[in-house]
Amino acid sequence: MDIKTKKVFISYSWTSEDKVLELAQRLMSDGVEIVLDKWDLQPGQDKYIFMETSVSDPKIDKVLLICDKAYQEKANQRKGGVGNETLIISSKIYQSTEQTKFIPIIFEFDEDNQPCLPNYIQSRIYINLSNDEIFEKEYEKLLRDIYEKPEHRKPALGKKPEWLDQEEKDFFPIRNLLKQLKQNENKTSKLSILNRQIIEIISNTLLSFGFKENEDITPYTYMQKIEEQKILRDLLFDYIEVLIENNFEVEENITNLFENLYYSLKKNLAGRSAYQTNTNETLEFFIWESFIGTIAILLYYKKYNIIYQIISHSYYDESNNQFYFYTEFRFYLNYLERSIKPTTEIPNRYSLSADIIVSREKKPIITKENIILADILLWQLSCFSEVILHYTWFPTTYIYDNYSKINRTFWGKIKSKKHCENILPILNFVDIEELKISLKKLEVNSREIRHQNCFEHPLWITEIISIDEIASIN
């Protein structure tokens, strides 16, 4: 915090004496120490030495030049005290290091409605305190300049976009389609074509991050592909946001997207040996991470009904003419966990894949907290449909939810009747009683859902809030 008192000297002509005193008093009340001849020039002191010392003093932060007709004339003709100050000030202004120290303050305009500025400061930006209508706005500008707190601040310098260094992959077609999608709000036929194209391009681009048949794989090349495909992941998230913000058949396009991604994966791995299949799990990582991120985005926008539609959707696998559910998008990344993790600096961590996904934020929506919540929620929702799904979603990232804080916060809120009613669509329940009945019937042993050798486990809903507490507060 800046606690240094700002010190300002005022140079003026006697013709504006009263207004100068008012300005000086106002600045003093705002914490600015004013050096003014009326206050600081004592009997017996040389007024010219006082002026020169005040203008040149390095402790003086700013010098205000009060410009009216008399000041302009005396400065231009180098007359009197103003003329002497002008000689000193003009030499300082021509030294670039001192330029910001001197601020012209306009008190008067001439007959041609031009500010009464001396010739040597004609080109400088000024503060206009000449009339009451704009005084307060201009005074704020002056105060901000003195305290070096500008209204419009230059933003912090960011880092070069990652995609600029991505020479091997061409992401322009995706960006171009996203741009077109944003600009075609009501053209239904074209929207359908654009959505189909962008889904196909994302799916085809993903295949470029896989390993070719019989291609050697090392931990370095594997992790390099994981890192490089983050650009594609971020574009996918941008696409999801465009769908939501413009209400472009969100459910249909999201389910089509992941159906296409999964089909591309299966097609790419068809006919390969088990070893080769494992080494191509970079594509599986992408689908897993992207699906969790998509749910995180939908949660952020509170699109609970769409989440239900996505998790209850029957996805079609064209390669074997079979249907499957969203739990297929949760892969165990064998090579990453068994071959790469032991070579890292923390070989005993519970999950390398969890470490990676929670570190790959795309703020403000894709944050560590939102990723964890989406992951845990996918497990909880799968418990309601376990009979249909055959197995539940494993929430890999739950180990980062310290004391289940994120999980508790989301479900703890259903103590509020209004909040509970808002999230009922996520389970397709008609009313609160239906939720309570379903929770009473479900027997979920959450202690079985944990990483190997890990004591912590994700909490089931009734471990966070009792059934009687649900909707107990209006």
Coordinates of C-alpha atoms in Angstrom, one line a residue:
M1 CA 0.0 0.0 0.0
D2 CA 1.3 3.4 -1.0
I3 CA 1.4 5.6 2.1
K4 CA 3.7 8.4 0.7
T5 CA 2.0 11.8 0.7
K6 CA 1.8 13.4 -2.7
K7 CA 3.3 16.9 -2.9
V8 CA 2.1 19.5 -5.5
F9 CA 3.3 23.0 -6.4
I10 CA 0.8 25.4 -8.0
S11 CA 2.0 28.0 -10.5
Y12 CA -0.6 30.7 -11.3
S13 CA -1.4 34.3 -12.1
W14 CA -3.0 36.6 -9.5
T15 CA -6.1 36.9 -11.8
S16 CA -7.2 33.5 -10.7
E17 CA -6.2 33.8 -7.1
D18 CA -9.6 32.9 -5.5
K19 CA -10.2 29.9 -7.7
V20 CA -6.7 28.7 -7.1
L21 CA -7.2 28.8 -3.3
E22 CA -10.4 26.8 -3.7
L23 CA -8.6 24.2 -5.8
A24 CA -5.7 24.1 -3.3
Q25 CA -8.0 23.6 -0.4
R26 CA -9.9 20.8 -2.2
L27 CA -6.7 19.0 -3.0
M28 CA -5.5 19.3 0.6
S29 CA -8.8 17.7 1.8
D30 CA -8.0 14.8 -0.6
G31 CA -4.6 14.2 1.0
V32 CA -2.5 16.1 -1.4
E33 CA 0.1 18.4 0.2
I34 CA 0.0 21.7 -1.7
V35 CA 2.9 24.1 -1.9
L36 CA 1.5 27.6 -2.5
D37 CA 3.1 31.0 -2.2
K38 CA 0.1 32.3 -0.2
W39 CA 0.8 29.6 2.4
D40 CA 4.5 28.9 2.2
L41 CA 6.2 32.1 1.1
Q42 CA 7.3 33.9 4.3
P43 CA 8.0 37.7 4.7
G44 CA 11.7 38.3 3.9
Q45 CA 12.0 35.4 1.5
D46 CA 13.0 35.9 -2.1
K47 CA 9.9 35.0 -4.2
Y48 CA 12.0 34.0 -7.3
I49 CA 14.2 31.6 -5.3
F50 CA 11.0 30.2 -3.7
M51 CA 9.5 29.6 -7.2
E52 CA 12.7 28.1 -8.6
T53 CA 13.1 25.8 -5.6
S54 CA 9.5 24.7 -5.7
V55 CA 9.6 23.9 -9.5
S56 CA 12.9 22.1 -9.3
D57 CA 12.5 20.3 -6.0
P58 CA 12.6 16.5 -6.6
K59 CA 10.2 16.1 -3.6
I60 CA 7.5 17.9 -5.6
D61 CA 5.6 15.1 -7.4
K62 CA 3.6 17.4 -9.7
V63 CA 3.5 21.1 -10.8
L64 CA 0.1 22.5 -11.7
L65 CA 0.2 25.3 -14.3
I66 CA -3.1 27.3 -13.8
C67 CA -3.7 28.6 -17.3
D68 CA -5.9 31.7 -17.9
K69 CA -5.5 34.6 -20.3
A70 CA -3.1 36.5 -17.9
Y71 CA -1.0 33.5 -17.3
Q72 CA -0.8 32.7 -21.0
E73 CA 0.3 36.3 -21.8
K74 CA 2.9 36.5 -19.1
A75 CA 4.4 33.1 -19.9
N76 CA 4.6 33.9 -23.7
Q77 CA 6.2 37.3 -23.0
R78 CA 8.3 36.0 -20.1
K79 CA 6.9 38.7 -17.8
G80 CA 7.0 38.8 -14.0
G81 CA 7.0 35.8 -11.7
V82 CA 5.1 33.7 -14.2
G83 CA 7.7 34.6 -16.8
N84 CA 10.5 33.5 -14.5
E85 CA 8.8 30.2 -13.7
T86 CA 8.2 29.7 -17.4
L87 CA 12.0 29.8 -18.1
I88 CA 12.5 27.2 -15.4
I89 CA 9.5 25.0 -16.4
S90 CA 10.1 25.1 -20.1
S91 CA 13.7 23.8 -19.7
K92 CA 12.4 21.0 -17.5
I93 CA 9.7 20.0 -19.9
Y94 CA 12.1 19.7 -22.8
Q95 CA 13.9 17.1 -20.7
S96 CA 11.9 14.0 -21.3
T97 CA 12.4 12.6 -17.8
E98 CA 10.5 15.6 -16.3
Q99 CA 7.5 15.8 -18.7
T100 CA 4.9 14.0 -16.7
K101 CA 5.6 16.3 -13.7
F102 CA 3.9 19.4 -15.2
I103 CA 0.1 19.4 -15.7
P104 CA -1.6 22.3 -17.5
I105 CA -4.9 23.2 -15.7
I106 CA -7.3 25.2 -18.0
F107 CA -9.2 27.9 -16.1
E108 CA -10.1 30.0 -19.2
F109 CA -10.7 29.8 -23.0
D110 CA -10.1 32.6 -25.5
E111 CA -12.5 34.2 -27.9
D112 CA -11.9 31.4 -30.4
N113 CA -12.8 28.8 -27.8
Q114 CA -9.2 27.7 -27.6
P115 CA -7.6 26.9 -24.2
C116 CA -5.4 29.6 -22.9
L117 CA -2.2 27.6 -23.1
P118 CA 1.3 29.2 -23.2
N119 CA 3.1 28.4 -26.4
Y120 CA 5.6 26.0 -24.8
I121 CA 2.9 23.6 -23.6
Q122 CA 0.5 23.9 -26.6
S123 CA 0.8 20.2 -27.4
R124 CA 0.4 18.9 -23.9
I125 CA -2.7 17.1 -22.6
Y126 CA -4.5 19.3 -20.1
I127 CA -7.2 19.1 -17.4
N128 CA -10.2 21.4 -18.0
L129 CA -11.5 23.0 -14.8
S130 CA -13.0 26.0 -16.6
N131 CA -16.7 25.3 -15.9
D132 CA -18.9 23.7 -13.3
E133 CA -20.5 21.2 -15.7
I134 CA -17.3 19.1 -16.2
F135 CA -15.4 20.2 -13.1
E136 CA -16.0 17.0 -11.0
K137 CA -15.1 14.6 -13.8
E138 CA -12.0 16.6 -14.7
Y139 CA -11.0 17.0 -11.1
E140 CA -11.2 13.2 -10.7
K141 CA -8.8 12.9 -13.7
L142 CA -6.4 15.3 -12.0
L143 CA -6.6 13.4 -8.7
R144 CA -6.0 10.1 -10.4
D145 CA -3.0 11.6 -12.2
I146 CA -1.5 12.9 -9.0
Y147 CA -1.9 9.6 -7.2
E148 CA -0.9 7.6 -10.3
K149 CA -4.2 5.7 -10.3
P150 CA -5.5 6.0 -13.9
E151 CA -9.1 5.1 -14.7
H152 CA -8.0 3.0 -17.7
R153 CA -5.0 0.8 -16.8
K154 CA -2.9 -1.1 -19.2
P155 CA -3.7 -4.8 -18.6
A156 CA -1.1 -7.3 -17.4
L157 CA 0.9 -8.8 -20.2
G158 CA -0.2 -12.4 -20.9
K159 CA 1.6 -15.2 -22.5
K160 CA 1.8 -16.1 -26.1
P161 CA -1.1 -18.4 -27.1
E162 CA -0.1 -22.0 -27.1
W163 CA -1.6 -22.6 -30.6
L164 CA 0.9 -20.3 -32.3
D165 CA 3.7 -22.8 -31.6
Q166 CA 1.6 -25.7 -32.8
E167 CA 3.0 -26.0 -36.3
E168 CA 2.0 -29.6 -37.0
K169 CA -1.8 -29.2 -36.4
D170 CA -4.1 -26.8 -38.2
F171 CA -6.8 -25.5 -35.9
F172 CA -7.9 -22.7 -38.1
P173 CA -10.9 -24.6 -39.6
I174 CA -12.3 -25.1 -36.1
R175 CA -11.8 -21.5 -35.1
N176 CA -13.4 -20.4 -38.4
L177 CA -16.4 -22.6 -37.8
L178 CA -16.8 -21.3 -34.3
K179 CA -16.8 -17.8 -35.6
Q180 CA -19.4 -18.6 -38.2
L181 CA -21.5 -20.4 -35.5
K182 CA -21.5 -17.3 -33.3
Q183 CA -22.7 -15.1 -36.2
N184 CA -25.6 -17.3 -37.4
E185 CA -28.1 -17.0 -34.6
N186 CA -31.4 -17.8 -36.5
K187 CA -30.4 -19.5 -39.7
T188 CA -31.5 -23.0 -38.7
S189 CA -30.4 -24.9 -41.8
K190 CA -26.9 -23.4 -41.8
L191 CA -26.6 -24.0 -38.0
S192 CA -27.2 -27.7 -38.6
I193 CA -24.5 -27.8 -41.2
L194 CA -22.0 -25.8 -39.1
N195 CA -22.5 -28.1 -36.1
R196 CA -22.1 -31.2 -38.1
Q197 CA -18.9 -29.8 -39.7
I198 CA -17.3 -28.7 -36.4
I199 CA -18.1 -32.1 -34.8
E200 CA -16.5 -34.0 -37.7
I201 CA -13.4 -31.8 -37.7
I202 CA -12.9 -32.0 -33.9
S203 CA -13.2 -35.8 -34.2
N204 CA -10.8 -36.1 -37.1
T205 CA -8.3 -33.7 -35.5
L206 CA -8.3 -35.9 -32.4
L207 CA -7.0 -38.8 -34.4
S208 CA -3.9 -36.9 -35.3
F209 CA -2.9 -37.1 -31.6
G210 CA -3.0 -40.9 -31.6
F211 CA 0.0 -43.2 -32.2
K212 CA 0.3 -44.9 -35.6
E213 CA 0.3 -48.6 -35.8
N214 CA 3.8 -50.0 -34.8
E215 CA 4.9 -46.6 -33.8
D216 CA 7.3 -46.5 -30.9
I217 CA 6.0 -44.9 -27.7
T218 CA 7.9 -43.4 -24.9
P219 CA 6.8 -41.5 -21.8
Y220 CA 8.0 -38.3 -23.4
T221 CA 6.2 -38.7 -26.7
Y222 CA 3.0 -39.8 -24.8
M223 CA 3.0 -36.8 -22.5
Q224 CA 3.9 -34.5 -25.4
K225 CA 0.7 -35.6 -27.2
I226 CA -1.3 -35.1 -24.0
E227 CA 0.0 -31.5 -23.7
E228 CA -0.5 -30.7 -27.4
Q229 CA -4.1 -31.9 -27.5
K230 CA -5.0 -29.3 -24.8
I231 CA -5.5 -26.8 -27.6
L232 CA -8.1 -29.0 -29.2
R233 CA -9.7 -29.6 -25.8
D234 CA -10.0 -25.8 -25.2
L235 CA -11.6 -25.3 -28.6
L236 CA -14.1 -28.1 -27.8
F237 CA -14.9 -26.2 -24.6
D238 CA -15.4 -23.0 -26.6
Y239 CA -17.8 -24.9 -28.8
I240 CA -19.8 -26.1 -25.8
E241 CA -20.1 -22.6 -24.5
V242 CA -21.2 -21.3 -27.9
L243 CA -24.0 -23.9 -27.9
I244 CA -25.1 -23.0 -24.4
E245 CA -25.0 -19.2 -24.8
N246 CA -27.0 -19.3 -28.0
N247 CA -29.2 -22.3 -27.2
F248 CA -28.2 -24.2 -30.3
E249 CA -29.8 -27.6 -29.7
V250 CA -27.3 -28.2 -26.9
E251 CA -28.2 -31.7 -25.9
E252 CA -28.3 -33.0 -29.4
N253 CA -25.0 -31.5 -30.5
I254 CA -23.1 -32.5 -27.3
T255 CA -24.3 -36.1 -27.6
N256 CA -23.4 -36.2 -31.3
L257 CA -20.0 -34.8 -30.5
F258 CA -19.1 -37.5 -28.0
E259 CA -20.7 -40.2 -30.0
N260 CA -18.4 -39.1 -32.9
L261 CA -15.3 -38.9 -30.7
Y262 CA -15.9 -42.4 -29.3
Y263 CA -16.6 -43.8 -32.8
S264 CA -13.3 -42.2 -34.1
L265 CA -11.4 -43.8 -31.2
K266 CA -12.9 -47.3 -31.8
K267 CA -12.3 -47.0 -35.5
N268 CA -8.7 -45.9 -35.0
L269 CA -8.0 -48.8 -32.6
A270 CA -9.8 -51.5 -34.6
G271 CA -7.6 -54.5 -35.4
R272 CA -4.7 -53.6 -33.1
S273 CA -3.2 -55.8 -30.5
A274 CA -3.9 -55.2 -26.8
Y275 CA -0.5 -53.6 -26.4
Q276 CA -1.1 -51.2 -29.2
T277 CA -4.5 -50.3 -27.9
N278 CA -3.0 -49.3 -24.6
T279 CA -0.4 -47.1 -26.2
N280 CA -3.2 -45.2 -28.0
E281 CA -4.9 -44.1 -24.8
T282 CA -4.0 -40.5 -25.4
L283 CA -7.3 -40.4 -27.4
E284 CA -9.1 -41.9 -24.4
F285 CA -7.6 -39.3 -22.1
F286 CA -9.0 -36.6 -24.4
I287 CA -12.5 -38.0 -24.4
W288 CA -12.5 -38.6 -20.6
E289 CA -11.1 -35.1 -19.9
S290 CA -13.4 -33.4 -22.4
F291 CA -16.5 -35.1 -21.0
I292 CA -15.8 -34.1 -17.4
G293 CA -15.1 -30.5 -18.6
T294 CA -18.4 -30.4 -20.6
I295 CA -20.3 -31.4 -17.5
A296 CA -18.4 -28.7 -15.5
I297 CA -19.5 -26.1 -18.1
L298 CA -23.1 -27.2 -17.9
L299 CA -23.0 -27.1 -14.1
Y300 CA -21.5 -23.6 -14.3
Y301 CA -24.5 -22.5 -16.4
K302 CA -26.9 -24.5 -14.2
K303 CA -28.1 -26.5 -17.2
Y304 CA -29.2 -29.4 -15.0
N305 CA -31.9 -30.7 -17.4
I306 CA -29.3 -31.0 -20.2
I307 CA -26.9 -32.9 -17.9
Y308 CA -29.6 -35.4 -17.3
Q309 CA -30.3 -35.8 -21.0
I310 CA -26.6 -36.4 -21.7
I311 CA -26.1 -39.0 -18.9
S312 CA -29.3 -40.8 -19.8
H313 CA -28.6 -40.8 -23.5
S314 CA -28.1 -44.1 -25.3
Y315 CA -25.0 -43.5 -27.4
Y316 CA -24.6 -45.6 -30.6
D317 CA -21.4 -47.4 -31.6
E318 CA -21.6 -47.7 -35.3
S319 CA -18.5 -50.0 -35.4
N320 CA -20.3 -52.9 -33.7
N321 CA -24.0 -51.8 -34.0
Q322 CA -24.4 -51.5 -30.2
F323 CA -25.6 -48.9 -27.7
Y324 CA -23.7 -47.7 -24.7
F325 CA -23.9 -45.1 -21.9
Y326 CA -21.7 -42.2 -20.7
T327 CA -19.7 -44.4 -18.3
E328 CA -17.9 -45.6 -21.4
F329 CA -16.2 -42.3 -21.5
R330 CA -14.4 -43.0 -18.2
F331 CA -11.2 -44.9 -19.2
Y332 CA -8.6 -46.5 -17.0
L333 CA -5.3 -45.1 -18.5
N334 CA -3.1 -48.1 -18.1
Y335 CA 0.1 -46.9 -19.7
L336 CA -0.1 -43.5 -18.0
E337 CA -0.6 -45.0 -14.5
R338 CA 1.6 -48.1 -14.7
S339 CA 4.4 -47.2 -17.1
I340 CA 4.7 -43.4 -16.8
K341 CA 3.7 -42.7 -13.2
P342 CA 6.6 -44.8 -11.7
T343 CA 9.1 -42.7 -13.6
T344 CA 7.9 -39.4 -12.3
E345 CA 9.1 -37.4 -9.3
I346 CA 6.1 -38.6 -7.3
P347 CA 5.8 -42.3 -8.2
N348 CA 3.5 -43.1 -5.3
R349 CA 0.8 -40.6 -6.1
Y350 CA -2.7 -42.1 -6.3
S351 CA -3.4 -41.0 -9.9
L352 CA -1.2 -39.2 -12.5
S353 CA -4.2 -38.7 -14.7
A354 CA -6.0 -36.9 -11.9
D355 CA -3.0 -34.7 -11.3
I356 CA -2.9 -33.7 -15.0
I357 CA -6.6 -33.0 -15.4
V358 CA -7.0 -30.8 -12.3
S359 CA -3.9 -28.8 -13.3
R360 CA -5.3 -28.0 -16.8
E361 CA -7.6 -25.2 -15.9
K362 CA -9.3 -22.9 -18.4
K363 CA -10.6 -20.1 -16.2
P364 CA -13.1 -18.9 -15.3
I365 CA -15.2 -22.0 -15.9
I366 CA -12.8 -24.9 -16.1
T367 CA -11.3 -24.7 -12.7
K368 CA -9.9 -27.3 -10.4
E369 CA -13.0 -27.1 -8.2
N370 CA -15.4 -27.4 -11.1
I371 CA -13.6 -30.3 -12.6
I372 CA -13.7 -32.2 -9.2
L373 CA -17.4 -31.4 -8.7
A374 CA -18.3 -32.6 -12.2
D375 CA -16.3 -35.8 -11.8
I376 CA -17.8 -36.7 -8.4
L377 CA -21.3 -35.8 -9.7
L378 CA -20.9 -38.2 -12.6
W379 CA -20.2 -41.0 -10.1
Q380 CA -23.2 -40.0 -7.9
L381 CA -25.6 -39.8 -10.9
S382 CA -24.4 -43.1 -12.2
C383 CA -25.4 -44.7 -8.9
F384 CA -29.0 -43.8 -9.6
S385 CA -28.8 -45.7 -12.9
E386 CA -26.5 -48.5 -12.0
V387 CA -28.9 -51.2 -13.1
I388 CA -29.0 -49.7 -16.6
L389 CA -25.3 -48.8 -16.8
H390 CA -24.0 -52.1 -15.4
Y391 CA -21.2 -50.2 -13.6
T392 CA -20.7 -46.8 -12.1
W393 CA -18.4 -43.9 -13.0
F394 CA -15.2 -43.8 -11.0
P395 CA -14.4 -40.2 -9.8
T396 CA -10.7 -40.2 -10.3
T397 CA -10.2 -36.6 -9.1
Y398 CA -12.0 -37.0 -5.8
I399 CA -8.7 -37.2 -3.9
Y400 CA -8.3 -33.5 -4.4
D401 CA -11.5 -32.6 -2.7
N402 CA -10.1 -32.0 0.7
Y403 CA -12.5 -33.1 3.4
S404 CA -15.1 -33.4 0.6
K405 CA -15.6 -29.6 0.8
I406 CA -16.7 -29.2 -2.8
N407 CA -19.0 -32.2 -2.7
R408 CA -20.5 -31.1 0.6
T409 CA -21.1 -27.6 -0.7
F410 CA -23.1 -28.7 -3.7
W411 CA -25.3 -31.3 -1.9
G412 CA -25.5 -29.4 1.4
K413 CA -27.4 -26.7 -0.4
I414 CA -30.4 -29.0 -1.0
K415 CA -31.4 -28.3 2.6
S416 CA -32.9 -25.3 0.9
K417 CA -36.2 -26.2 -0.7
K418 CA -35.7 -23.7 -3.6
H419 CA -32.2 -25.0 -4.4
C420 CA -33.4 -28.6 -4.2
E421 CA -36.2 -27.9 -6.6
N422 CA -33.7 -26.2 -9.0
I423 CA -31.4 -29.3 -9.2
L424 CA -34.2 -31.9 -9.4
P425 CA -33.9 -31.9 -13.3
I426 CA -30.4 -33.3 -13.0
L427 CA -32.1 -36.6 -11.9
N428 CA -35.3 -36.1 -13.8
F429 CA -37.3 -36.2 -10.7
V430 CA -40.8 -34.6 -10.6
D431 CA -40.7 -33.5 -7.0
I432 CA -38.7 -33.6 -3.8
E433 CA -40.5 -36.6 -2.4
E434 CA -39.4 -38.7 -5.4
L435 CA -35.8 -37.7 -4.6
K436 CA -36.2 -38.8 -1.0
I437 CA -37.8 -42.1 -1.9
S438 CA -35.0 -42.9 -4.4
L439 CA -32.3 -42.1 -1.8
K440 CA -34.0 -44.3 0.8
K441 CA -34.0 -47.2 -1.7
L442 CA -30.4 -46.8 -2.9
E443 CA -27.7 -48.6 -1.0
V444 CA -24.3 -47.1 -1.9
N445 CA -21.2 -48.2 -0.2
S446 CA -19.0 -45.2 -1.0
R447 CA -16.0 -46.8 0.9
E448 CA -15.6 -49.2 -2.0
I449 CA -15.1 -46.2 -4.3
R450 CA -11.5 -45.2 -3.7
H451 CA -8.0 -45.4 -5.1
Q452 CA -5.8 -48.4 -4.2
N453 CA -4.2 -47.9 -0.8
C454 CA -6.1 -44.7 -0.2
F455 CA -8.1 -44.2 3.0
E456 CA -10.2 -41.4 1.7
H457 CA -13.3 -42.0 -0.4
P458 CA -15.9 -39.7 -2.0
L459 CA -19.0 -39.1 0.0
W460 CA -22.4 -40.3 -1.0
I461 CA -25.3 -37.8 -0.8
T462 CA -26.8 -39.2 2.4
E463 CA -23.3 -38.9 4.0
I464 CA -23.5 -35.2 3.5
I465 CA -27.1 -34.5 4.3
S466 CA -29.8 -36.7 6.0
I467 CA -33.0 -37.4 4.0
D468 CA -35.0 -35.6 6.6
E469 CA -32.9 -32.4 6.2
I470 CA -33.6 -32.3 2.4
A471 CA -35.8 -29.2 1.6
S472 CA -36.3 -28.5 5.3
I473 CA -35.7 -24.8 4.9
N474 CA -38.0 -22.7 2.8

